[in-house]
Short mmCIF file of C-alpha atoms in Angstrom, two decimals:
data_model
loop_
_atom_site.label_atom_id
_atom_site.label_comp_id
_atom_site.label_asym_id
_atom_site.label_seq_id
_atom_site.Cartn_x
_atom_site.Cartn_y
_atom_site.Cartn_z
CA UNK A 1 -10.22 -11.41 -10.40
CA UNK A 2 -8.07 -8.42 -12.98
CA UNK A 3 -10.08 -6.45 -14.71
CA UNK A 4 -8.19 -3.70 -16.21
CA UNK A 5 -5.58 -1.02 -15.83
CA UNK A 6 -5.62 2.65 -16.62
CA UNK A 7 -2.30 4.17 -17.79
CA UNK A 8 -2.18 7.13 -17.90
CA UNK A 9 -5.29 8.02 -16.91
CA UNK A 10 -7.62 7.56 -19.85
CA UNK A 11 -10.96 8.89 -20.46
CA UNK A 12 -13.63 8.11 -18.47
CA UNK A 13 -15.98 6.89 -21.47
CA UNK A 14 -12.62 4.69 -22.61
CA UNK A 15 -12.34 2.99 -18.96
CA UNK A 16 -16.16 2.24 -18.50
CA UNK A 17 -16.07 0.60 -21.87
CA UNK A 18 -12.86 -1.07 -20.74
CA UNK A 19 -14.09 -2.23 -18.42
CA UNK A 20 -17.26 -3.59 -19.76
CA UNK A 21 -15.43 -6.48 -21.80
CA UNK A 22 -13.47 -7.20 -19.02
CA UNK A 23 -16.75 -8.34 -17.18
CA UNK A 24 -17.70 -10.08 -19.71
CA UNK A 25 -15.38 -12.97 -19.35
CA UNK A 26 -15.72 -13.08 -15.49
CA UNK A 27 -17.55 -16.68 -14.59
CA UNK A 28 -17.31 -15.02 -10.20
CA UNK A 29 -21.03 -13.39 -9.04
CA UNK A 30 -20.05 -10.16 -8.91
CA UNK A 31 -22.67 -9.66 -5.53
CA UNK A 32 -19.68 -11.49 -4.02
CA UNK A 33 -16.86 -8.86 -5.50
CA UNK A 34 -15.98 -5.59 -4.44
CA UNK A 35 -13.81 -3.60 -6.46
CA UNK A 36 -10.87 -1.96 -5.74
CA UNK A 37 -8.22 -0.18 -7.51
CA UNK A 38 -4.24 0.54 -7.44
CA UNK A 39 -2.14 3.49 -8.06
CA UNK A 40 0.63 5.01 -9.68
CA UNK A 41 2.23 7.53 -9.43
CA UNK A 42 6.27 10.40 -9.76
CA UNK A 43 5.19 11.85 -6.37
CA UNK A 44 7.90 15.71 -6.74
CA UNK A 45 8.41 18.80 -4.20
CA UNK A 46 4.47 20.25 -5.15
CA UNK A 47 1.70 19.44 -3.04
CA UNK A 48 -0.54 21.55 -5.19
CA UNK A 49 0.34 18.89 -8.10
CA UNK A 50 0.77 15.74 -6.98
CA UNK A 51 -2.91 16.35 -5.03
CA UNK A 52 -4.36 17.09 -8.57
CA UNK A 53 -3.01 13.87 -9.57
CA UNK A 54 -4.71 12.14 -6.94
CA UNK A 55 -7.79 14.27 -7.12
CA UNK A 56 -7.91 12.94 -11.00
CA UNK A 57 -7.02 9.13 -10.73
CA UNK A 58 -9.93 8.97 -7.78
CA UNK A 59 -12.22 10.72 -9.45
CA UNK A 60 -11.17 8.46 -13.25
CA UNK A 61 -11.93 5.51 -10.05
CA UNK A 62 -14.82 6.41 -8.53
CA UNK A 63 -15.69 6.99 -12.78
CA UNK A 64 -14.88 2.91 -13.04
CA UNK A 65 -16.58 1.62 -10.29
CA UNK A 66 -13.73 1.00 -7.88
CA UNK A 67 -15.03 1.44 -4.19
CA UNK A 68 -11.48 1.37 -2.66
CA UNK A 69 -8.48 3.65 -3.89
CA UNK A 70 -4.91 2.35 -2.92
CA UNK A 71 -2.12 5.23 -2.98
CA UNK A 72 1.90 4.71 -2.66
CA UNK A 73 3.61 6.10 0.32
CA UNK A 74 4.53 10.01 0.21
CA UNK A 75 1.81 10.15 -2.15
CA UNK A 76 1.95 13.91 -1.42
CA UNK A 77 5.24 15.00 -1.34
CA UNK A 78 8.99 14.01 -2.01
CA UNK A 79 11.49 16.96 -1.70
CA UNK A 80 14.69 16.90 -3.37
CA UNK A 81 16.41 17.94 0.22
CA UNK A 82 16.69 16.92 3.46
CA UNK A 83 15.02 17.82 5.47
CA UNK A 84 12.23 19.32 2.81
CA UNK A 85 9.18 16.71 4.11
CA UNK A 86 9.88 17.42 7.77
CA UNK A 87 8.97 20.99 7.79
CA UNK A 88 5.55 20.56 6.25
CA UNK A 89 4.11 17.06 8.12
CA UNK A 90 1.59 18.36 9.85
CA UNK A 91 -1.18 16.12 12.53
CA UNK A 92 -3.34 14.40 10.19
CA UNK A 93 -6.73 17.50 11.57
CA UNK A 94 -4.79 19.27 9.34
CA UNK A 95 -5.02 21.08 6.05
CA UNK A 96 -3.03 18.71 3.99
CA UNK A 97 -5.39 15.81 5.05
CA UNK A 98 -8.30 17.48 4.95
CA UNK A 99 -7.72 17.72 1.94
CA UNK A 100 -7.89 14.03 1.21
CA UNK A 101 -10.44 13.44 2.94
CA UNK A 102 -12.87 16.02 1.39
CA UNK A 103 -11.80 13.90 -1.92
CA UNK A 104 -12.92 10.58 -0.42
CA UNK A 105 -15.88 12.24 0.33
CA UNK A 106 -16.50 13.85 -2.41
CA UNK A 107 -16.33 10.55 -4.22
CA UNK A 108 -17.73 8.25 -1.93
CA UNK A 109 -14.21 5.91 -2.06
CA UNK A 110 -12.45 4.62 0.83
CA UNK A 111 -8.94 5.85 0.43
CA UNK A 112 -5.38 4.18 1.12
CA UNK A 113 -3.16 6.70 1.59
CA UNK A 114 0.87 6.29 3.41
CA UNK A 115 2.44 7.22 4.05
CA UNK A 116 2.19 10.48 5.22
CA UNK A 117 4.46 13.17 6.04
CA UNK A 118 2.56 13.14 10.10
CA UNK A 119 4.13 15.85 12.17
CA UNK A 120 6.40 14.08 14.86
CA UNK A 121 7.23 14.32 18.05
CA UNK A 122 9.54 17.56 17.76
CA UNK A 123 10.68 19.45 15.49
CA UNK A 124 13.57 17.22 13.88
CA UNK A 125 11.38 14.69 12.89
CA UNK A 126 8.05 13.37 11.64
CA UNK A 127 5.89 10.11 11.27
CA UNK A 128 5.74 8.11 7.66
CA UNK A 129 2.07 7.37 8.97
CA UNK A 130 -0.75 5.25 6.00
CA UNK A 131 -3.57 6.38 7.02
CA UNK A 132 -7.34 4.57 6.31
CA UNK A 133 -10.14 7.42 5.16
CA UNK A 134 -13.27 6.18 4.83
CA UNK A 135 -15.75 7.38 2.18
CA UNK A 136 -17.77 9.81 4.35
CA UNK A 137 -14.29 11.41 4.18
CA UNK A 138 -13.62 10.38 8.00
CA UNK A 139 -9.72 8.62 9.37
CA UNK A 140 -11.08 5.78 10.31
CA UNK A 141 -7.47 4.13 11.25
CA UNK A 142 -2.99 5.01 11.79
CA UNK A 143 -0.27 3.29 10.92
CA UNK A 144 3.14 4.67 11.85
CA UNK A 145 5.93 2.99 10.53
CA UNK A 146 7.34 0.71 12.37
CA UNK A 147 10.69 -0.11 10.07
CA UNK A 148 12.77 2.65 8.50
CA UNK A 149 15.37 1.99 6.06
CA UNK A 150 18.40 2.98 6.58
CA UNK A 151 20.30 0.99 4.23
CA UNK A 152 23.19 0.83 1.80
CA UNK A 153 21.26 0.10 -1.22
CA UNK A 154 24.21 -1.51 -3.55
CA UNK A 155 24.96 0.77 -6.68
CA UNK A 156 23.34 3.16 -5.31
CA UNK A 157 23.14 5.49 -2.07
CA UNK A 158 23.22 5.67 1.33
CA UNK A 159 19.59 6.70 3.25
CA UNK A 160 19.18 7.35 6.72
CA UNK A 161 15.01 7.06 7.25
CA UNK A 162 15.71 7.32 11.41
CA UNK A 163 17.56 10.83 10.62
CA UNK A 164 14.02 13.25 10.22
CA UNK A 165 11.41 9.81 11.11
CA UNK A 166 10.62 8.54 14.51
CA UNK A 167 9.64 4.78 13.81
CA UNK A 168 5.81 3.40 15.40
CA UNK A 169 5.37 0.85 17.41
CA UNK A 170 2.05 -0.84 16.59
CA UNK A 171 0.48 -2.89 14.36
CA UNK A 172 -3.15 -1.27 13.30
CA UNK A 173 -5.30 -3.98 11.72
CA UNK A 174 -9.36 -3.17 10.57
CA UNK A 175 -12.47 -3.83 9.47
CA UNK A 176 -13.87 -2.46 6.47
CA UNK A 177 -16.85 -2.84 3.47
CA UNK A 178 -13.79 -5.25 2.52
CA UNK A 179 -12.44 -7.64 4.73
CA UNK A 180 -10.23 -6.86 7.68
CA UNK A 181 -7.32 -5.06 6.29
CA UNK A 182 -3.61 -4.25 7.60
CA UNK A 183 -1.96 -1.90 7.44
CA UNK A 184 2.04 -1.16 7.18
CA UNK A 185 4.48 0.39 5.06
CA UNK A 186 7.43 -0.35 2.05
CA UNK A 187 10.22 -1.50 4.07
CA UNK A 188 8.37 -3.41 6.43
CA UNK A 189 7.81 -5.63 3.55
CA UNK A 190 11.15 -7.36 4.43
CA UNK A 191 9.58 -8.44 7.95
CA UNK A 192 6.83 -10.69 7.36
CA UNK A 193 6.80 -11.66 11.43
CA UNK A 194 4.78 -7.83 10.82
CA UNK A 195 2.21 -9.69 8.13
CA UNK A 196 2.21 -12.79 10.36
CA UNK A 197 1.21 -11.44 13.16
CA UNK A 198 -1.77 -8.98 11.36
CA UNK A 199 -2.65 -12.61 9.63
CA UNK A 200 -2.43 -14.57 12.88
CA UNK A 201 -3.06 -12.14 15.76
CA UNK A 202 -5.52 -9.24 14.03
CA UNK A 203 -7.16 -11.56 11.57
CA UNK A 204 -5.87 -9.07 8.33
CA UNK A 205 -7.79 -10.48 5.23
CA UNK A 206 -5.67 -7.69 3.16
CA UNK A 207 -2.44 -6.33 2.97
CA UNK A 208 -1.98 -3.20 2.32
CA UNK A 209 1.80 -1.33 1.38
CA UNK A 210 1.97 1.27 -0.15
CA UNK A 211 5.65 1.40 -0.90
CA UNK A 212 8.30 3.53 -2.99
CA UNK A 213 11.42 0.89 -3.30
CA UNK A 214 13.87 2.48 -5.04
CA UNK A 215 15.24 0.78 -8.73
CA UNK A 216 17.40 -1.05 -7.23
CA UNK A 217 15.72 -3.18 -4.10
CA UNK A 218 12.34 -2.82 -6.72
CA UNK A 219 14.09 -5.26 -9.94
CA UNK A 220 15.97 -7.41 -7.24
CA UNK A 221 13.26 -7.72 -4.72
CA UNK A 222 9.57 -5.86 -4.78
CA UNK A 223 6.92 -8.90 -6.75
CA UNK A 224 9.11 -11.63 -5.22
CA UNK A 225 9.00 -10.09 -1.47
CA UNK A 226 4.93 -9.05 -1.63
CA UNK A 227 4.04 -12.22 -3.56
CA UNK A 228 5.72 -14.14 -0.11
CA UNK A 229 3.73 -12.39 2.34
CA UNK A 230 0.37 -13.45 -0.19
CA UNK A 231 0.58 -16.81 0.19
CA UNK A 232 2.40 -17.32 3.58
CA UNK A 233 -0.50 -15.26 4.95
CA UNK A 234 -3.59 -16.70 2.24
CA UNK A 235 -4.02 -12.63 1.97
CA UNK A 236 -5.05 -10.38 -0.66
CA UNK A 237 -1.91 -7.97 -0.69
CA UNK A 238 -2.11 -4.42 -2.81
CA UNK A 239 1.03 -2.60 -3.71
CA UNK A 240 0.81 0.58 -4.65
CA UNK A 241 4.13 1.75 -5.92
CA UNK A 242 6.12 5.31 -6.54
CA UNK A 243 7.48 5.08 -10.49
CA UNK A 244 10.48 6.75 -11.62
CA UNK A 245 12.21 10.22 -11.56
CA UNK A 246 10.90 11.97 -8.71
CA UNK A 247 14.23 14.14 -8.56
CA UNK A 248 17.85 14.50 -9.93
CA UNK A 249 18.15 12.71 -6.88
CA UNK A 250 15.63 10.03 -6.08
CA UNK A 251 14.29 7.28 -8.36
CA UNK A 252 11.63 4.62 -7.53
CA UNK A 253 11.15 1.23 -9.51
CA UNK A 254 7.31 0.88 -9.27
CA UNK A 255 4.79 -2.24 -10.46
CA UNK A 256 1.33 -1.79 -8.67
CA UNK A 257 0.39 -4.48 -8.17
CA UNK A 258 -3.04 -6.27 -6.66
CA UNK A 259 -2.14 -10.65 -5.94
CA UNK A 260 -4.26 -12.90 -4.64
CA UNK A 261 -3.85 -15.10 -1.12
CA UNK A 262 -2.90 -18.07 -3.44
CA UNK A 263 0.02 -15.41 -4.73
CA UNK A 264 -1.11 -15.02 -8.41
CA UNK A 265 -1.37 -11.71 -9.32
CA UNK A 266 -4.26 -10.49 -10.48
CA UNK A 267 -3.26 -6.49 -11.50
CA UNK A 268 -1.13 -4.47 -12.16
CA UNK A 269 -0.95 -1.80 -15.44
CA UNK A 270 0.73 -2.41 -18.56
CA UNK A 271 3.75 -0.76 -17.84
CA UNK A 272 5.65 -0.11 -14.74
CA UNK A 273 6.62 3.38 -14.96
CA UNK A 274 3.23 5.15 -16.01
CA UNK A 275 0.33 7.00 -13.96
CA UNK A 276 -2.24 5.07 -13.35
CA UNK A 277 -4.25 2.68 -11.76
CA UNK A 278 -4.79 -1.19 -11.97
CA UNK A 279 -8.07 -2.63 -11.10
CA UNK A 280 -9.07 -6.10 -9.81
CA UNK A 281 -12.38 -7.50 -7.72
CA UNK A 282 -11.57 -9.04 -5.00
CA UNK A 283 -14.20 -11.62 -3.14
CA UNK A 284 -12.87 -12.95 0.62
CA UNK A 285 -14.90 -16.34 0.21
CA UNK A 286 -11.52 -16.79 -2.02
CA UNK A 287 -9.33 -16.11 1.34
CA UNK A 288 -11.62 -18.73 3.15
CA UNK A 289 -11.48 -21.12 0.45
CA UNK A 290 -8.23 -21.17 0.49
CA UNK A 291 -7.14 -21.14 4.06
CA UNK A 292 -10.26 -23.98 4.69
CA UNK A 293 -8.39 -25.94 2.13
CA UNK A 294 -4.51 -25.31 3.37
CA UNK A 295 -5.20 -24.99 7.20
CA UNK A 296 -1.98 -23.61 7.87
CA UNK A 297 -3.26 -21.73 10.83
CA UNK A 298 -4.33 -24.56 12.68
CA UNK A 299 -0.72 -26.18 11.68
CA UNK A 300 1.25 -24.31 12.81
CA UNK A 301 3.68 -24.92 15.62
CA UNK A 302 6.08 -22.76 16.80
CA UNK A 303 4.59 -19.88 18.42
CA UNK A 304 3.22 -22.91 20.29
CA UNK A 305 6.30 -25.39 21.24
CA UNK A 306 8.48 -23.38 20.60
CA UNK A 307 11.86 -23.59 22.94
CA UNK A 308 14.68 -22.44 23.57
CA UNK A 309 18.09 -24.25 22.68
CA UNK A 310 21.05 -23.27 21.88
CA UNK A 311 24.63 -25.35 21.18
#
């Protein structure tokens, strides 16, 4: 159930008042729920400025009772020049990520951070890495983006992520207090087989999709794809989004949302371009209820009976 959204991060007292009003309408037992938040922000080419935004939002989310906060792709840095992020890339135990680990620890909150510019296999490449940090500040898991955005966007511009990024090759799901989490990043969203694998082979219950969709592709496909992934996997989907103009060359669509296992949007910010976070309570009993009433895991056929054929 959606609780509230916090565009442009209102004062903590006001946040608490909004939450109290929203909670009075809930008919679901709070004991069965976990409060999660999804961030929307406009990262720039300044590590300190981006960290200040992330820190502020994390502290406000903690005051609002959020236990798990999800940030968008390239949360820590978006450069304006080709190859700029590669020069800043660090290992996961480097000072940039350790700063966010400390933030998680100070706030007693799990953080989803993806993708981060992780140092790659050579000086010319990085990994686009989704990092999961627990409430003690420990890196619990990480996923390197598999599908790289090498696309000629209609009426927009040409992107070639593989010029500076090396693709990952491992599907990642991890247990958490909020259910079994499936980690993905942005362009992965267009490849449903990854999400099918996370659900049916790795038993994911909550799918994380930190993103920086372009304005053109976001307007056309963002919500449709996210709802489809939720419906076909019967999972919650938490999709944190970059929003607005980062520099003269790059603009993101925005619209951070949380979707339930029935495909209903249960939380989003009122303005798809504002900085802030939206909050919802997720209830894993709803995941099991949807799967029990419509047991697609039992009805699936292709994996067991698929046969090669040709015309």
